Amino acid sequence: MGGTQEKNGTGGRATSRDVARLAGVSHTAVSFVFNGRAEGNLSPATQERIRQAAAQLGYRPDPVARGLRRRRTAVIGLVTDEIAASPFAGRLLRGAMETAWESEHLVLTVDSGGDPAKEDAAVAELLDRRVDGIIYAAMSLRRVRVPEGLHRVPSVLANCLPEDDSLPAVVPAERAGGRTAARLLLDQGHRRLAVVGGLDDIASVERLRGFRDTLRAEGITVPKEWVVRTGGEISGGHEGALRLLDGVPAGRRPTAIFAYNDRVAAGVLHAATRLGIDVPADLSVVGYDDQEHMAAFLAPPLTTVALPHRAMGEAATRLLLDAIGTGRTPAATVRRLACPLISRASVGPAPIR
């Protein structure tokens, strides 16, 4: 009696009929317990005897057979563009997978590398495997071409928006995040503020718009020459900060910089160190993203606005599971998730000059 093979007497995996024999009940009774139909059909004592027999035999219902009966597979697909190369992929994937697991679903993930043909093929493959629904996730917030086939099953977008507004999407509240950064700096007494990094993408535009919203409400504007668009990498932050700070007297340079992301903020910190400018005594710096294994380890540790990648994975999965459970196509709405402020040591009171 040391294992399942001995218990079921066949040398193979225990079946529901093995459970029925051990529990002294009909095969139908076992089916009732594992298909959620036991209440009202079987006494609590009988249900418990069946579960104990199943545990003794190591029996688990066949998910394929159960899926065929329910016309579901308890598997959802997750198609990504280039998220495997993103430092935030783990958070979004963990959020999706753990939420799915809580509802007894598995997540089958495919990364297309940003190739539209591969995206279409990935969706077609997932549909052939009869997934219950699909999440399409992007590495960075942008409008995306909806891959062919997504309209054939319940589908939700994460961290991107559909070009044709045909599907629901869960995205960061980027504009509100920009407002949060501005509010923090204003509350610390800063009035000479600059923006470094970013391009002409949705995230850049929305973060700057929110930043300006809050400043405008206080009668403050960011001079045009203090909005320095230099991309999204460390080199861009370094270059932009040098343009703003190098050779400029303390009384004429910004006292705070809002960086497009944490990599840009790291470049700003490097430039400040090179120029002998103390952060945060002489210059405050706010990043965006809360990049794992980076933001907290800069010198000084970076105050930043966090992108809610895990929350996006969770919310997109819940939305998808709700649609699968009800059988209704989810409404093509956009849900924006808050981007929380993570306070560290790169922001201080405005210097008195």
CSV table of C-alpha atoms in Angstrom, one decimal:
chain,number,residue,atom,x,y,z
A,1,MET,CA,0.0,0.0,0.0
A,2,GLY,CA,3.0,2.3,-0.5
A,3,GLY,CA,1.7,4.3,-3.5
A,4,THR,CA,-1.1,4.9,-6.0
A,5,GLN,CA,0.0,2.1,-8.4
A,6,GLU,CA,-0.5,-0.5,-5.6
A,7,LYS,CA,-3.7,1.1,-4.4
A,8,ASN,CA,-5.5,1.0,-7.7
A,9,GLY,CA,-4.3,-2.4,-8.5
A,10,THR,CA,-3.5,-1.7,-12.2
A,11,GLY,CA,0.0,-0.1,-11.9
A,12,GLY,CA,-1.4,3.1,-13.4
A,13,ARG,CA,-3.0,6.3,-12.5
A,14,ALA,CA,-6.0,6.1,-10.2
A,15,THR,CA,-9.4,6.6,-11.8
A,16,SER,CA,-12.7,7.8,-10.5
A,17,ARG,CA,-13.9,4.1,-10.7
A,18,ASP,CA,-11.1,3.2,-8.3
A,19,VAL,CA,-12.2,5.9,-5.9
A,20,ALA,CA,-15.8,4.6,-6.2
A,21,ARG,CA,-14.8,1.1,-5.3
A,22,LEU,CA,-12.6,2.2,-2.3
A,23,ALA,CA,-15.4,4.5,-1.0
A,24,GLY,CA,-18.1,1.9,-1.6
A,25,VAL,CA,-20.2,4.3,-3.7
A,26,SER,CA,-21.3,4.5,-7.3
A,27,HIS,CA,-19.2,6.1,-10.0
A,28,THR,CA,-21.9,8.7,-10.4
A,29,ALA,CA,-21.4,9.8,-6.8
A,30,VAL,CA,-17.7,10.3,-7.4
A,31,SER,CA,-18.5,12.4,-10.4
A,32,PHE,CA,-21.0,14.5,-8.4
A,33,VAL,CA,-18.2,15.4,-5.9
A,34,PHE,CA,-15.6,16.4,-8.4
A,35,ASN,CA,-18.0,18.2,-10.8
A,36,GLY,CA,-19.4,20.4,-8.0
A,37,ARG,CA,-22.9,18.8,-8.0
A,38,ALA,CA,-22.7,16.9,-4.6
A,39,GLU,CA,-24.8,19.3,-2.6
A,40,GLY,CA,-28.3,18.1,-2.5
A,41,ASN,CA,-27.4,14.8,-4.0
A,42,LEU,CA,-25.0,13.3,-1.5
A,43,SER,CA,-24.8,13.5,2.3
A,44,PRO,CA,-21.8,15.3,3.8
A,45,ALA,CA,-20.6,12.0,5.2
A,46,THR,CA,-20.6,10.3,1.8
A,47,GLN,CA,-18.8,13.3,0.3
A,48,GLU,CA,-16.2,13.1,2.9
A,49,ARG,CA,-15.7,9.4,2.4
A,50,ILE,CA,-15.2,10.0,-1.3
A,51,ARG,CA,-12.7,12.7,-0.8
A,52,GLN,CA,-10.7,10.6,1.7
A,53,ALA,CA,-10.7,7.7,-0.8
A,54,ALA,CA,-9.4,10.1,-3.5
A,55,ALA,CA,-6.7,11.4,-1.2
A,56,GLN,CA,-5.6,7.8,-0.3
A,57,LEU,CA,-5.4,6.9,-4.0
A,58,GLY,CA,-3.8,10.1,-5.1
A,59,TYR,CA,-6.7,10.6,-7.5
A,60,ARG,CA,-7.0,13.9,-9.4
A,61,PRO,CA,-9.8,14.6,-12.0
A,62,ASP,CA,-8.7,14.5,-15.6
A,63,PRO,CA,-8.6,18.2,-16.6
A,64,VAL,CA,-9.0,17.4,-20.3
A,65,ALA,CA,-12.1,15.3,-19.7
A,66,ARG,CA,-13.5,17.8,-17.3
A,67,GLY,CA,-12.8,20.6,-19.8
A,68,LEU,CA,-14.6,18.7,-22.6
A,69,ARG,CA,-17.7,18.3,-20.4
A,70,ARG,CA,-17.7,22.0,-19.5
A,71,ARG,CA,-16.6,23.0,-23.0
A,72,ARG,CA,-13.6,24.8,-21.3
A,73,THR,CA,-10.0,23.9,-20.8
A,74,ALA,CA,-9.2,26.0,-17.7
A,75,VAL,CA,-6.2,27.4,-19.7
A,76,ILE,CA,-5.8,31.0,-20.8
A,77,GLY,CA,-3.3,32.2,-23.2
A,78,LEU,CA,-0.9,35.1,-22.7
A,79,VAL,CA,0.7,36.6,-25.8
A,80,THR,CA,3.4,39.2,-25.4
A,81,ASP,CA,5.3,41.4,-27.9
A,82,GLU,CA,8.8,41.9,-26.4
A,83,ILE,CA,8.0,41.6,-22.8
A,84,ALA,CA,10.5,38.7,-22.2
A,85,ALA,CA,13.2,41.4,-22.6
A,86,SER,CA,11.6,43.8,-20.2
A,87,PRO,CA,12.6,44.1,-16.6
A,88,PHE,CA,9.0,44.3,-15.7
A,89,ALA,CA,7.9,41.0,-17.3
A,90,GLY,CA,8.2,39.0,-14.1
A,91,ARG,CA,5.8,41.2,-12.2
A,92,LEU,CA,3.1,41.2,-14.9
A,93,LEU,CA,3.4,37.4,-15.5
A,94,ARG,CA,3.3,36.6,-11.8
A,95,GLY,CA,0.2,38.7,-11.3
A,96,ALA,CA,-1.5,36.9,-14.2
A,97,MET,CA,-0.4,33.4,-13.3
A,98,GLU,CA,-1.2,33.7,-9.6
A,99,THR,CA,-4.7,35.1,-10.2
A,100,ALA,CA,-5.4,32.4,-12.8
A,101,TRP,CA,-4.2,29.7,-10.4
A,102,GLU,CA,-6.5,31.0,-7.7
A,103,SER,CA,-9.4,30.2,-10.1
A,104,GLU,CA,-7.9,26.9,-11.1
A,105,HIS,CA,-6.6,28.1,-14.5
A,106,LEU,CA,-3.2,27.7,-16.0
A,107,VAL,CA,-1.5,30.4,-18.2
A,108,LEU,CA,0.2,29.4,-21.4
A,109,THR,CA,2.6,32.1,-22.5
A,110,VAL,CA,4.0,32.9,-25.9
A,111,ASP,CA,6.4,35.7,-26.8
A,112,SER,CA,6.3,36.9,-30.4
A,113,GLY,CA,9.4,39.2,-30.3
A,114,GLY,CA,7.2,42.0,-31.7
A,115,ASP,CA,6.7,40.2,-35.1
A,116,PRO,CA,3.1,40.6,-36.3
A,117,ALA,CA,3.2,37.4,-38.2
A,118,LYS,CA,4.4,35.5,-35.2
A,119,GLU,CA,1.6,37.2,-33.1
A,120,ASP,CA,-1.0,35.9,-35.5
A,121,ALA,CA,0.5,32.5,-35.5
A,122,ALA,CA,0.7,32.4,-31.7
A,123,VAL,CA,-3.0,33.4,-31.3
A,124,ALA,CA,-3.9,30.7,-33.9
A,125,GLU,CA,-1.9,28.1,-32.0
A,126,LEU,CA,-3.6,29.0,-28.7
A,127,LEU,CA,-7.0,28.8,-30.3
A,128,ASP,CA,-6.2,25.4,-31.7
A,129,ARG,CA,-5.4,24.4,-28.1
A,130,ARG,CA,-8.9,25.6,-27.1
A,131,VAL,CA,-7.8,28.1,-24.5
A,132,ASP,CA,-10.7,29.7,-22.8
A,133,GLY,CA,-9.4,33.3,-23.4
A,134,ILE,CA,-6.4,35.3,-24.3
A,135,ILE,CA,-4.5,38.3,-22.7
A,136,TYR,CA,-2.3,40.3,-25.1
A,137,ALA,CA,0.4,42.2,-23.1
A,138,ALA,CA,2.9,44.8,-24.4
A,139,MET,CA,6.3,45.8,-23.1
A,140,SER,CA,5.5,49.5,-23.1
A,141,LEU,CA,2.3,51.5,-23.3
A,142,ARG,CA,1.3,52.0,-26.9
A,143,ARG,CA,-1.5,51.5,-29.4
A,144,VAL,CA,-1.3,48.0,-30.9
A,145,ARG,CA,-2.6,46.2,-34.0
A,146,VAL,CA,-5.0,43.6,-32.6
A,147,PRO,CA,-3.6,40.2,-33.6
A,148,GLU,CA,-5.9,38.1,-35.8
A,149,GLY,CA,-8.1,35.7,-33.9
A,150,LEU,CA,-8.4,37.7,-30.6
A,151,HIS,CA,-12.0,38.4,-31.4
A,152,ARG,CA,-12.8,34.6,-31.5
A,153,VAL,CA,-12.5,34.2,-27.7
A,154,PRO,CA,-12.8,36.5,-24.7
A,155,SER,CA,-9.6,38.7,-24.9
A,156,VAL,CA,-8.1,41.5,-22.8
A,157,LEU,CA,-5.2,43.8,-23.5
A,158,ALA,CA,-2.6,44.6,-20.8
A,159,ASN,CA,-0.3,47.7,-20.9
A,160,CYS,CA,-1.5,48.6,-24.4
A,161,LEU,CA,-4.5,50.0,-26.2
A,162,PRO,CA,-6.1,48.6,-29.3
A,163,GLU,CA,-5.8,50.6,-32.5
A,164,ASP,CA,-9.4,50.0,-33.3
A,165,ASP,CA,-10.8,50.3,-29.7
A,166,SER,CA,-12.4,46.9,-30.1
A,167,LEU,CA,-11.1,45.2,-26.9
A,168,PRO,CA,-11.0,46.0,-23.2
A,169,ALA,CA,-7.6,47.2,-21.9
A,170,VAL,CA,-5.9,47.6,-18.5
A,171,VAL,CA,-3.2,50.3,-18.5
A,172,PRO,CA,-1.3,52.5,-16.1
A,173,ALA,CA,-2.8,55.9,-15.2
A,174,GLU,CA,0.3,57.6,-16.6
A,175,ARG,CA,-1.2,61.1,-16.5
A,176,ALA,CA,-2.1,60.8,-12.8
A,177,GLY,CA,1.4,59.5,-12.2
A,178,GLY,CA,2.9,62.7,-13.6
A,179,ARG,CA,0.6,64.7,-11.3
A,180,THR,CA,1.8,62.7,-8.4
A,181,ALA,CA,5.5,63.5,-9.2
A,182,ALA,CA,4.7,67.2,-9.5
A,183,ARG,CA,2.8,67.3,-6.3
A,184,LEU,CA,5.6,65.7,-4.4
A,185,LEU,CA,8.1,68.3,-5.7
A,186,LEU,CA,5.8,71.2,-5.1
A,187,ASP,CA,5.2,70.1,-1.5
A,188,GLN,CA,9.0,70.1,-1.0
A,189,GLY,CA,9.1,73.8,-2.1
A,190,HIS,CA,10.5,73.3,-5.6
A,191,ARG,CA,9.4,75.9,-8.2
A,192,ARG,CA,12.2,75.5,-10.8
A,193,LEU,CA,11.4,72.2,-12.3
A,194,ALA,CA,12.7,70.4,-15.4
A,195,VAL,CA,11.8,67.2,-17.3
A,196,VAL,CA,14.4,64.9,-18.9
A,197,GLY,CA,14.1,61.9,-21.2
A,198,GLY,CA,11.3,60.3,-23.1
A,199,LEU,CA,10.2,60.4,-26.7
A,200,ASP,CA,6.9,61.2,-28.6
A,201,ASP,CA,5.1,58.1,-27.2
A,202,ILE,CA,1.9,57.8,-25.1
A,203,ALA,CA,3.8,57.3,-21.8
A,204,SER,CA,6.0,60.4,-22.4
A,205,VAL,CA,3.1,62.6,-23.5
A,206,GLU,CA,0.8,61.5,-20.6
A,207,ARG,CA,3.4,61.8,-17.9
A,208,LEU,CA,4.4,65.3,-19.0
A,209,ARG,CA,0.8,66.3,-19.4
A,210,GLY,CA,0.0,65.2,-15.8
A,211,PHE,CA,3.1,66.9,-14.5
A,212,ARG,CA,2.1,70.2,-16.2
A,213,ASP,CA,-1.5,69.8,-15.0
A,214,THR,CA,-0.4,70.1,-11.4
A,215,LEU,CA,2.1,72.9,-12.0
A,216,ARG,CA,-0.4,74.9,-14.0
A,217,ALA,CA,-2.9,74.8,-11.1
A,218,GLU,CA,-0.2,76.5,-9.0
A,219,GLY,CA,0.6,79.1,-11.6
A,220,ILE,CA,4.0,77.5,-12.5
A,221,THR,CA,5.2,76.5,-16.0
A,222,VAL,CA,8.2,74.5,-17.1
A,223,PRO,CA,10.3,76.5,-19.6
A,224,LYS,CA,10.4,75.0,-23.0
A,225,GLU,CA,14.2,74.6,-22.8
A,226,TRP,CA,13.8,72.7,-19.6
A,227,VAL,CA,11.9,69.9,-21.3
A,228,VAL,CA,14.8,67.8,-22.7
A,229,ARG,CA,13.7,64.8,-24.8
A,230,THR,CA,16.7,62.4,-24.9
A,231,GLY,CA,15.2,59.0,-25.1
A,232,GLY,CA,14.7,56.3,-22.4
A,233,GLU,CA,18.2,55.1,-21.5
A,234,ILE,CA,20.9,56.0,-18.9
A,235,SER,CA,22.9,57.8,-21.6
A,236,GLY,CA,19.9,60.0,-22.4
A,237,GLY,CA,19.5,61.0,-18.8
A,238,HIS,CA,23.2,61.8,-18.5
A,239,GLU,CA,23.1,63.9,-21.7
A,240,GLY,CA,19.9,65.8,-20.7
A,241,ALA,CA,21.2,66.6,-17.2
A,242,LEU,CA,24.5,67.9,-18.5
A,243,ARG,CA,22.5,70.3,-20.9
A,244,LEU,CA,20.5,71.6,-17.9
A,245,LEU,CA,23.3,71.7,-15.3
A,246,ASP,CA,26.8,71.9,-16.7
A,247,GLY,CA,28.3,75.4,-16.3
A,248,VAL,CA,25.0,76.9,-15.1
A,249,PRO,CA,25.1,78.9,-11.9
A,250,ALA,CA,23.1,77.4,-9.0
A,251,GLY,CA,20.6,80.2,-8.9
A,252,ARG,CA,19.7,79.7,-12.6
A,253,ARG,CA,19.4,76.0,-12.9
A,254,PRO,CA,16.5,73.7,-11.9
A,255,THR,CA,16.3,72.5,-8.4
A,256,ALA,CA,14.4,69.3,-9.3
A,257,ILE,CA,14.2,67.0,-12.3
A,258,PHE,CA,11.4,64.7,-13.3
A,259,ALA,CA,12.9,61.8,-15.3
A,260,TYR,CA,11.0,59.9,-17.9
A,261,ASN,CA,11.9,56.6,-16.2
A,262,ASP,CA,14.4,55.1,-13.7
A,263,ARG,CA,17.1,54.5,-16.3
A,264,VAL,CA,17.0,58.2,-17.3
A,265,ALA,CA,17.0,59.1,-13.6
A,266,ALA,CA,20.2,57.0,-13.1
A,267,GLY,CA,21.8,59.0,-15.9
A,268,VAL,CA,20.8,62.3,-14.2
A,269,LEU,CA,22.3,61.1,-10.9
A,270,HIS,CA,25.6,60.1,-12.7
A,271,ALA,CA,25.7,63.6,-14.2
A,272,ALA,CA,25.1,65.3,-10.9
A,273,THR,CA,27.9,63.4,-9.3
A,274,ARG,CA,30.2,64.3,-12.1
A,275,LEU,CA,29.4,68.0,-11.7
A,276,GLY,CA,29.7,67.9,-7.9
A,277,ILE,CA,25.9,68.6,-7.4
A,278,ASP,CA,24.6,66.9,-4.3
A,279,VAL,CA,21.3,65.0,-4.5
A,280,PRO,CA,19.0,65.8,-2.8
A,281,ALA,CA,20.6,68.9,-1.1
A,282,ASP,CA,21.1,70.8,-4.3
A,283,LEU,CA,19.0,68.8,-6.8
A,284,SER,CA,16.0,66.5,-6.3
A,285,VAL,CA,15.3,63.7,-8.8
A,286,VAL,CA,12.1,61.7,-9.4
A,287,GLY,CA,12.1,58.7,-11.6
A,288,TYR,CA,9.2,56.6,-13.0
A,289,ASP,CA,8.7,52.8,-13.2
A,290,ASP,CA,10.3,51.6,-9.9
A,291,GLN,CA,12.5,49.3,-11.9
A,292,GLU,CA,13.3,46.1,-9.9
A,293,HIS,CA,16.9,45.6,-8.9
A,294,MET,CA,17.7,49.1,-9.9
A,295,ALA,CA,15.8,52.0,-8.4
A,296,ALA,CA,16.4,51.1,-4.8
A,297,PHE,CA,20.1,50.5,-5.4
A,298,LEU,CA,21.1,53.8,-7.0
A,299,ALA,CA,23.1,56.4,-5.0
A,300,PRO,CA,21.0,57.9,-3.5
A,301,PRO,CA,18.1,55.4,-3.6
A,302,LEU,CA,15.6,56.7,-6.1
A,303,THR,CA,12.2,58.2,-5.3
A,304,THR,CA,10.0,57.1,-8.2
A,305,VAL,CA,6.5,56.6,-9.4
A,306,ALA,CA,5.8,52.9,-9.8
A,307,LEU,CA,4.2,51.2,-12.8
A,308,PRO,CA,1.6,48.7,-11.6
A,309,HIS,CA,2.8,45.8,-13.7
A,310,ARG,CA,1.7,43.1,-11.2
A,311,ALA,CA,-1.7,44.8,-10.7
A,312,MET,CA,-2.1,45.0,-14.5
A,313,GLY,CA,-1.5,41.2,-14.8
A,314,GLU,CA,-4.0,40.6,-11.9
A,315,ALA,CA,-6.7,43.0,-13.2
A,316,ALA,CA,-6.5,41.8,-16.8
A,317,THR,CA,-6.8,38.1,-15.7
A,318,ARG,CA,-9.8,38.8,-13.4
A,319,LEU,CA,-11.5,40.7,-16.2
A,320,LEU,CA,-10.9,37.8,-18.6
A,321,LEU,CA,-12.0,35.1,-16.1
A,322,ASP,CA,-15.2,37.1,-15.4
A,323,ALA,CA,-15.9,37.2,-19.2
A,324,ILE,CA,-15.2,33.4,-19.4
A,325,GLY,CA,-17.4,32.6,-16.4
A,326,THR,CA,-20.4,34.7,-17.6
A,327,GLY,CA,-20.0,33.8,-21.3
A,328,ARG,CA,-20.3,37.5,-22.1
A,329,THR,CA,-17.8,39.5,-24.3
A,330,PRO,CA,-16.2,42.1,-22.0
A,331,ALA,CA,-17.0,45.7,-22.9
A,332,ALA,CA,-14.3,47.5,-24.8
A,333,THR,CA,-13.4,49.9,-22.0
A,334,VAL,CA,-10.1,51.2,-20.7
A,335,ARG,CA,-9.3,50.6,-17.0
A,336,ARG,CA,-6.5,52.8,-15.7
A,337,LEU,CA,-4.6,51.6,-12.6
A,338,ALA,CA,-3.0,54.0,-10.1
A,339,CYS,CA,0.8,54.5,-10.2
A,340,PRO,CA,1.9,54.7,-6.6
A,341,LEU,CA,4.7,57.0,-5.3
A,342,ILE,CA,7.7,55.1,-3.9
A,343,SER,CA,9.5,57.5,-1.6
A,344,ARG,CA,13.3,57.0,-1.1
A,345,ALA,CA,16.2,59.4,-0.7
A,346,SER,CA,16.6,61.4,-4.0
A,347,VAL,CA,14.0,64.1,-3.1
A,348,GLY,CA,14.5,66.8,-0.4
A,349,PRO,CA,13.4,70.3,0.3
A,350,ALA,CA,14.2,73.0,-2.3
A,351,PRO,CA,17.5,74.7,-1.6
A,352,ILE,CA,17.3,78.3,-0.3
A,353,ARG,CA,19.1,80.5,-2.8
